[in-house]
Amino acid sequence: MSGEVLSRPVWSMLNGPQSELAMSEGKVARIDPRYGPFAAAQDTSAEAQIDLSNLVQKSMGPVWLVEPEEWPAPAGTQTVRTAPLLQMVASVDADVFDADANIAALDEQDAAEMAELALATEPGPWGDLTHRYGQFYGIRDGGRLAAMAGERMRPGPGLAEVSGVCTWPEYRGRGMARRLISHVMNQQRGRGDAPFLHSYAHNDGAIALYQSLGFRPARKMVVTVLTAAERQ
């Protein structure tokens, strides 16, 4: 079952554990745009593609689809970007990592700093409410938020995505990302969830880090970014 929901993580989350965030119309659903740009269609049928076209054309910005293959752009839309992803999954029953007293939970009062860090380092799309997807954690240096990581998609019971992993350039090389990912994984496993994540397929350094933390490749994915077609 986990493989089935993970093959279509956006559709699964918006029609499952995180349906409260979904804005659905016909055979398509998208997450509340304040959280991010992710959307999914039920399938590539003509009816679903029409619904997807309507959604994209009404959107204020790009719409992102995360699927096993590039999603065909429906009439009235255009593909502005595609990128190969690697989906990776870790075991739920692995040993937990040592607790890290220097990592703190982030909340609403940290939202502005979180957005500044995410928009500067681009770990993935970030919206006004992305920090509310799930619990995020951070490491501070002299009061400044130096690095963070948290959770995003929950496509099915027993699964939770590690996401939003980012560090200001001047703090890189100090192991902060490793510590934060380990901390998030501890929290997920503590409640019985298997951690998973998505990495850009060309990011060899990040993939090596994830593998050292127990993540294993699960499947190749593709992100397709759609916008309304330009009028001639």
mmCIF file of C-alpha atoms in Angstrom:
data_model
loop_
_atom_site.group_PDB
_atom_site.id
_atom_site.type_symbol
_atom_site.label_atom_id
_atom_site.label_comp_id
_atom_site.label_asym_id
_atom_site.label_seq_id
_atom_site.Cartn_x
_atom_site.Cartn_y
_atom_site.Cartn_z
ATOM 1 C CA MET A 1 0.000 0.000 0.000
ATOM 2 C CA SER A 2 2.822 2.414 0.844
ATOM 3 C CA GLY A 3 4.276 1.975 -2.644
ATOM 4 C CA GLU A 4 0.937 2.807 -4.215
ATOM 5 C CA VAL A 5 0.434 6.065 -2.319
ATOM 6 C CA LEU A 6 4.079 7.074 -2.672
ATOM 7 C CA SER A 7 3.925 6.705 -6.449
ATOM 8 C CA ARG A 8 1.407 9.575 -6.442
ATOM 9 C CA PRO A 9 2.241 11.476 -3.242
ATOM 10 C CA VAL A 10 0.360 14.709 -3.988
ATOM 11 C CA TRP A 11 -2.838 12.989 -5.082
ATOM 12 C CA SER A 12 -2.572 10.652 -2.092
ATOM 13 C CA MET A 13 -2.060 13.396 0.499
ATOM 14 C CA LEU A 14 -4.856 15.593 -0.860
ATOM 15 C CA ASN A 15 -7.287 12.682 -0.953
ATOM 16 C CA GLY A 16 -6.090 11.165 2.310
ATOM 17 C CA PRO A 17 -4.385 12.335 5.514
ATOM 18 C CA GLN A 18 -4.083 16.000 4.448
ATOM 19 C CA SER A 19 -7.421 16.384 2.680
ATOM 20 C CA GLU A 20 -8.185 19.370 4.916
ATOM 21 C CA LEU A 21 -5.611 21.318 2.883
ATOM 22 C CA ALA A 22 -7.116 20.364 -0.484
ATOM 23 C CA MET A 23 -9.004 22.575 -2.878
ATOM 24 C CA SER A 24 -10.758 20.107 -5.193
ATOM 25 C CA GLU A 25 -12.763 20.609 -8.347
ATOM 26 C CA GLY A 26 -13.870 17.759 -10.549
ATOM 27 C CA LYS A 27 -11.035 15.317 -11.093
ATOM 28 C CA VAL A 28 -8.250 17.573 -9.810
ATOM 29 C CA ALA A 29 -7.053 18.779 -6.437
ATOM 30 C CA ARG A 30 -4.457 21.279 -5.371
ATOM 31 C CA ILE A 31 -3.149 22.244 -2.003
ATOM 32 C CA ASP A 32 -4.266 25.568 -0.576
ATOM 33 C CA PRO A 33 -1.891 27.877 -2.527
ATOM 34 C CA ARG A 34 -0.784 29.558 0.700
ATOM 35 C CA TYR A 35 0.946 26.262 1.523
ATOM 36 C CA GLY A 36 2.501 25.727 -1.871
ATOM 37 C CA PRO A 37 1.970 25.072 -5.594
ATOM 38 C CA PHE A 38 1.350 21.294 -5.594
ATOM 39 C CA ALA A 39 -1.589 19.808 -7.487
ATOM 40 C CA ALA A 40 -2.639 16.497 -9.002
ATOM 41 C CA ALA A 41 -5.206 15.144 -11.436
ATOM 42 C CA GLN A 42 -6.956 11.829 -10.955
ATOM 43 C CA ASP A 43 -5.551 10.568 -14.271
ATOM 44 C CA THR A 44 -4.767 11.740 -17.803
ATOM 45 C CA SER A 45 -8.295 11.240 -19.116
ATOM 46 C CA ALA A 46 -9.794 14.016 -21.254
ATOM 47 C CA GLU A 47 -12.118 15.045 -18.433
ATOM 48 C CA ALA A 48 -9.331 15.222 -15.870
ATOM 49 C CA GLN A 49 -7.084 17.170 -18.251
ATOM 50 C CA ILE A 50 -9.844 19.733 -18.822
ATOM 51 C CA ASP A 51 -10.223 20.148 -15.062
ATOM 52 C CA LEU A 52 -6.451 20.504 -14.704
ATOM 53 C CA SER A 53 -6.359 23.103 -17.460
ATOM 54 C CA ASN A 54 -9.048 25.112 -15.704
ATOM 55 C CA LEU A 55 -7.148 24.917 -12.411
ATOM 56 C CA VAL A 56 -3.860 26.029 -13.947
ATOM 57 C CA GLN A 57 -5.440 28.903 -15.856
ATOM 58 C CA LYS A 58 -7.128 30.188 -12.695
ATOM 59 C CA SER A 59 -3.964 29.905 -10.587
ATOM 60 C CA MET A 60 -2.007 33.016 -9.713
ATOM 61 C CA GLY A 61 1.308 31.213 -10.203
ATOM 62 C CA PRO A 62 2.879 27.983 -11.481
ATOM 63 C CA VAL A 63 1.360 24.624 -10.553
ATOM 64 C CA TRP A 64 3.681 21.750 -9.641
ATOM 65 C CA LEU A 65 2.875 18.070 -10.282
ATOM 66 C CA VAL A 66 5.045 15.309 -8.775
ATOM 67 C CA GLU A 67 4.498 12.057 -10.632
ATOM 68 C CA PRO A 68 6.415 8.964 -11.841
ATOM 69 C CA GLU A 69 6.574 10.497 -15.333
ATOM 70 C CA GLU A 70 6.345 13.973 -16.864
ATOM 71 C CA TRP A 71 2.706 15.072 -16.885
ATOM 72 C CA PRO A 72 1.357 16.106 -20.302
ATOM 73 C CA ALA A 73 0.371 19.774 -20.443
ATOM 74 C CA PRO A 74 -3.370 20.019 -21.109
ATOM 75 C CA ALA A 75 -4.755 22.431 -23.707
ATOM 76 C CA GLY A 76 -4.502 26.034 -22.559
ATOM 77 C CA THR A 77 -1.405 25.388 -20.466
ATOM 78 C CA GLN A 78 2.322 25.118 -21.043
ATOM 79 C CA THR A 79 5.156 23.256 -19.366
ATOM 80 C CA VAL A 80 7.710 25.754 -18.092
ATOM 81 C CA ARG A 81 9.972 23.333 -16.277
ATOM 82 C CA THR A 82 10.558 19.654 -15.611
ATOM 83 C CA ALA A 83 13.141 18.083 -13.329
ATOM 84 C CA PRO A 84 13.969 14.487 -12.442
ATOM 85 C CA LEU A 85 13.592 13.563 -8.785
ATOM 86 C CA LEU A 86 14.662 10.602 -6.699
ATOM 87 C CA GLN A 87 12.208 9.453 -4.058
ATOM 88 C CA MET A 88 13.912 7.817 -1.073
ATOM 89 C CA VAL A 89 12.432 5.949 1.897
ATOM 90 C CA ALA A 90 13.873 4.972 5.288
ATOM 91 C CA SER A 91 12.755 2.185 7.574
ATOM 92 C CA VAL A 92 10.394 3.016 10.426
ATOM 93 C CA ASP A 93 12.033 0.563 12.815
ATOM 94 C CA ALA A 94 15.682 1.623 12.533
ATOM 95 C CA ASP A 95 17.593 2.756 15.598
ATOM 96 C CA VAL A 96 16.889 6.336 16.628
ATOM 97 C CA PHE A 97 19.617 8.940 16.507
ATOM 98 C CA ASP A 98 21.083 10.571 19.587
ATOM 99 C CA ALA A 99 19.053 13.508 20.884
ATOM 100 C CA ASP A 100 20.395 16.954 19.981
ATOM 101 C CA ALA A 101 19.794 19.570 22.671
ATOM 102 C CA ASN A 102 20.748 22.418 20.318
ATOM 103 C CA ILE A 103 17.796 21.797 18.004
ATOM 104 C CA ALA A 104 14.591 23.663 18.834
ATOM 105 C CA ALA A 105 11.030 23.414 17.531
ATOM 106 C CA LEU A 106 10.008 26.376 15.363
ATOM 107 C CA ASP A 107 6.601 28.049 15.497
ATOM 108 C CA GLU A 108 4.656 31.049 14.242
ATOM 109 C CA GLN A 109 7.038 33.567 15.725
ATOM 110 C CA ASP A 110 9.806 32.067 13.580
ATOM 111 C CA ALA A 111 7.781 32.140 10.333
ATOM 112 C CA ALA A 112 9.430 35.231 8.846
ATOM 113 C CA GLU A 113 12.957 33.888 9.428
ATOM 114 C CA MET A 114 11.957 30.493 8.040
ATOM 115 C CA ALA A 115 10.606 32.086 4.870
ATOM 116 C CA GLU A 116 13.720 34.242 4.446
ATOM 117 C CA LEU A 117 15.972 31.182 4.720
ATOM 118 C CA ALA A 118 13.836 29.022 2.420
ATOM 119 C CA LEU A 119 13.426 31.668 -0.274
ATOM 120 C CA ALA A 120 17.171 32.388 -0.265
ATOM 121 C CA THR A 121 18.319 28.762 -0.436
ATOM 122 C CA GLU A 122 15.404 27.193 -2.389
ATOM 123 C CA PRO A 123 15.016 23.732 -0.809
ATOM 124 C CA GLY A 124 11.681 23.584 -2.655
ATOM 125 C CA PRO A 125 8.642 25.787 -3.140
ATOM 126 C CA TRP A 126 7.752 27.911 -0.117
ATOM 127 C CA GLY A 127 4.496 29.749 0.517
ATOM 128 C CA ASP A 128 3.066 31.899 3.275
ATOM 129 C CA LEU A 129 1.878 28.863 5.250
ATOM 130 C CA THR A 130 4.378 26.193 4.223
ATOM 131 C CA HIS A 131 5.726 26.224 7.774
ATOM 132 C CA ARG A 132 2.370 24.813 8.919
ATOM 133 C CA TYR A 133 2.608 21.601 6.869
ATOM 134 C CA GLY A 134 4.124 19.889 9.886
ATOM 135 C CA GLN A 135 6.591 20.553 12.675
ATOM 136 C CA PHE A 136 9.815 22.293 11.672
ATOM 137 C CA TYR A 137 13.019 22.457 13.700
ATOM 138 C CA GLY A 138 15.963 24.800 13.602
ATOM 139 C CA ILE A 139 19.494 25.437 14.794
ATOM 140 C CA ARG A 140 20.369 28.970 15.853
ATOM 141 C CA ASP A 141 23.700 30.712 16.051
ATOM 142 C CA GLY A 142 23.762 33.807 18.193
ATOM 143 C CA GLY A 143 20.003 34.097 17.845
ATOM 144 C CA ARG A 144 20.032 33.771 14.049
ATOM 145 C CA LEU A 145 18.249 30.842 12.381
ATOM 146 C CA ALA A 146 21.177 29.123 10.672
ATOM 147 C CA ALA A 147 19.461 25.969 9.369
ATOM 148 C CA MET A 148 16.125 24.167 9.494
ATOM 149 C CA ALA A 149 14.253 21.057 8.443
ATOM 150 C CA GLY A 150 10.712 19.809 8.865
ATOM 151 C CA GLU A 151 7.840 17.872 7.356
ATOM 152 C CA ARG A 152 5.570 18.294 4.355
ATOM 153 C CA MET A 153 3.549 15.514 2.709
ATOM 154 C CA ARG A 154 1.744 12.723 4.553
ATOM 155 C CA PRO A 155 0.414 10.637 1.654
ATOM 156 C CA GLY A 156 -0.804 7.731 3.750
ATOM 157 C CA PRO A 157 -0.835 6.223 7.250
ATOM 158 C CA GLY A 158 2.656 5.484 8.504
ATOM 159 C CA LEU A 159 4.446 7.801 6.065
ATOM 160 C CA ALA A 160 5.868 11.294 6.577
ATOM 161 C CA GLU A 161 8.080 13.384 4.290
ATOM 162 C CA VAL A 162 11.252 15.099 5.453
ATOM 163 C CA SER A 163 11.325 18.476 3.732
ATOM 164 C CA GLY A 164 12.476 22.080 3.843
ATOM 165 C CA VAL A 165 16.069 21.125 4.642
ATOM 166 C CA CYS A 166 18.170 24.250 4.180
ATOM 167 C CA THR A 167 21.188 26.061 5.609
ATOM 168 C CA TRP A 168 22.567 29.540 5.060
ATOM 169 C CA PRO A 169 25.735 29.247 2.897
ATOM 170 C CA GLU A 170 28.049 30.536 5.626
ATOM 171 C CA TYR A 171 26.969 27.696 7.948
ATOM 172 C CA ARG A 172 27.339 24.848 5.474
ATOM 173 C CA GLY A 173 29.897 22.150 6.123
ATOM 174 C CA ARG A 174 29.157 22.004 9.845
ATOM 175 C CA GLY A 175 26.812 19.029 9.775
ATOM 176 C CA MET A 176 23.673 21.011 10.567
ATOM 177 C CA ALA A 177 21.575 19.393 7.832
ATOM 178 C CA ARG A 178 22.518 15.914 9.056
ATOM 179 C CA ARG A 179 21.619 16.787 12.634
ATOM 180 C CA LEU A 180 18.291 18.299 11.642
ATOM 181 C CA ILE A 181 17.271 15.452 9.346
ATOM 182 C CA SER A 182 18.179 12.967 12.085
ATOM 183 C CA HIS A 183 16.031 14.898 14.536
ATOM 184 C CA VAL A 184 13.032 14.968 12.197
ATOM 185 C CA MET A 185 13.423 11.248 11.536
ATOM 186 C CA ASN A 186 13.463 10.566 15.290
ATOM 187 C CA GLN A 187 10.161 12.392 15.701
ATOM 188 C CA GLN A 188 8.587 10.549 12.788
ATOM 189 C CA ARG A 189 9.712 7.127 13.946
ATOM 190 C CA GLY A 190 8.601 7.919 17.467
ATOM 191 C CA ARG A 191 5.004 8.065 16.248
ATOM 192 C CA GLY A 192 5.372 5.062 13.935
ATOM 193 C CA ASP A 193 5.974 6.834 10.609
ATOM 194 C CA ALA A 194 8.497 5.774 7.982
ATOM 195 C CA PRO A 195 10.460 8.829 6.760
ATOM 196 C CA PHE A 196 10.668 9.548 3.048
ATOM 197 C CA LEU A 197 11.898 12.446 0.942
ATOM 198 C CA HIS A 198 12.470 13.728 -2.570
ATOM 199 C CA SER A 199 15.798 14.925 -3.904
ATOM 200 C CA TYR A 200 16.660 16.419 -7.248
ATOM 201 C CA ALA A 201 18.202 13.456 -9.055
ATOM 202 C CA HIS A 202 21.377 15.366 -9.973
ATOM 203 C CA ASN A 203 22.138 16.383 -6.373
ATOM 204 C CA ASP A 204 24.724 13.701 -5.660
ATOM 205 C CA GLY A 205 25.922 15.302 -2.436
ATOM 206 C CA ALA A 206 22.459 15.400 -0.892
ATOM 207 C CA ILE A 207 21.668 11.852 -2.015
ATOM 208 C CA ALA A 208 24.883 10.582 -0.415
ATOM 209 C CA LEU A 209 23.922 12.297 2.836
ATOM 210 C CA TYR A 210 20.451 10.782 2.768
ATOM 211 C CA GLN A 211 21.867 7.318 2.107
ATOM 212 C CA SER A 212 24.220 7.663 5.074
ATOM 213 C CA LEU A 213 21.160 8.360 7.234
ATOM 214 C CA GLY A 214 19.403 5.195 6.105
ATOM 215 C CA PHE A 215 17.340 6.391 3.135
ATOM 216 C CA ARG A 216 17.220 4.059 0.155
ATOM 217 C CA PRO A 217 16.110 4.853 -3.423
ATOM 218 C CA ALA A 218 12.459 3.939 -3.956
ATOM 219 C CA ARG A 219 11.549 5.258 -7.401
ATOM 220 C CA LYS A 220 12.348 7.880 -9.989
ATOM 221 C CA MET A 221 9.896 10.778 -10.091
ATOM 222 C CA VAL A 222 9.468 13.920 -12.195
ATOM 223 C CA VAL A 223 8.249 17.360 -11.221
ATOM 224 C CA THR A 224 6.288 19.092 -14.006
ATOM 225 C CA VAL A 225 5.634 22.809 -13.609
ATOM 226 C CA LEU A 226 2.655 24.190 -15.559
ATOM 227 C CA THR A 227 1.401 27.698 -16.200
ATOM 228 C CA ALA A 228 -1.347 29.108 -18.365
ATOM 229 C CA ALA A 229 -0.314 29.186 -22.022
ATOM 230 C CA GLU A 230 0.716 32.542 -23.391
ATOM 231 C CA ARG A 231 -1.924 34.122 -25.564
ATOM 232 C CA GLN A 232 -0.949 34.552 -29.211
#
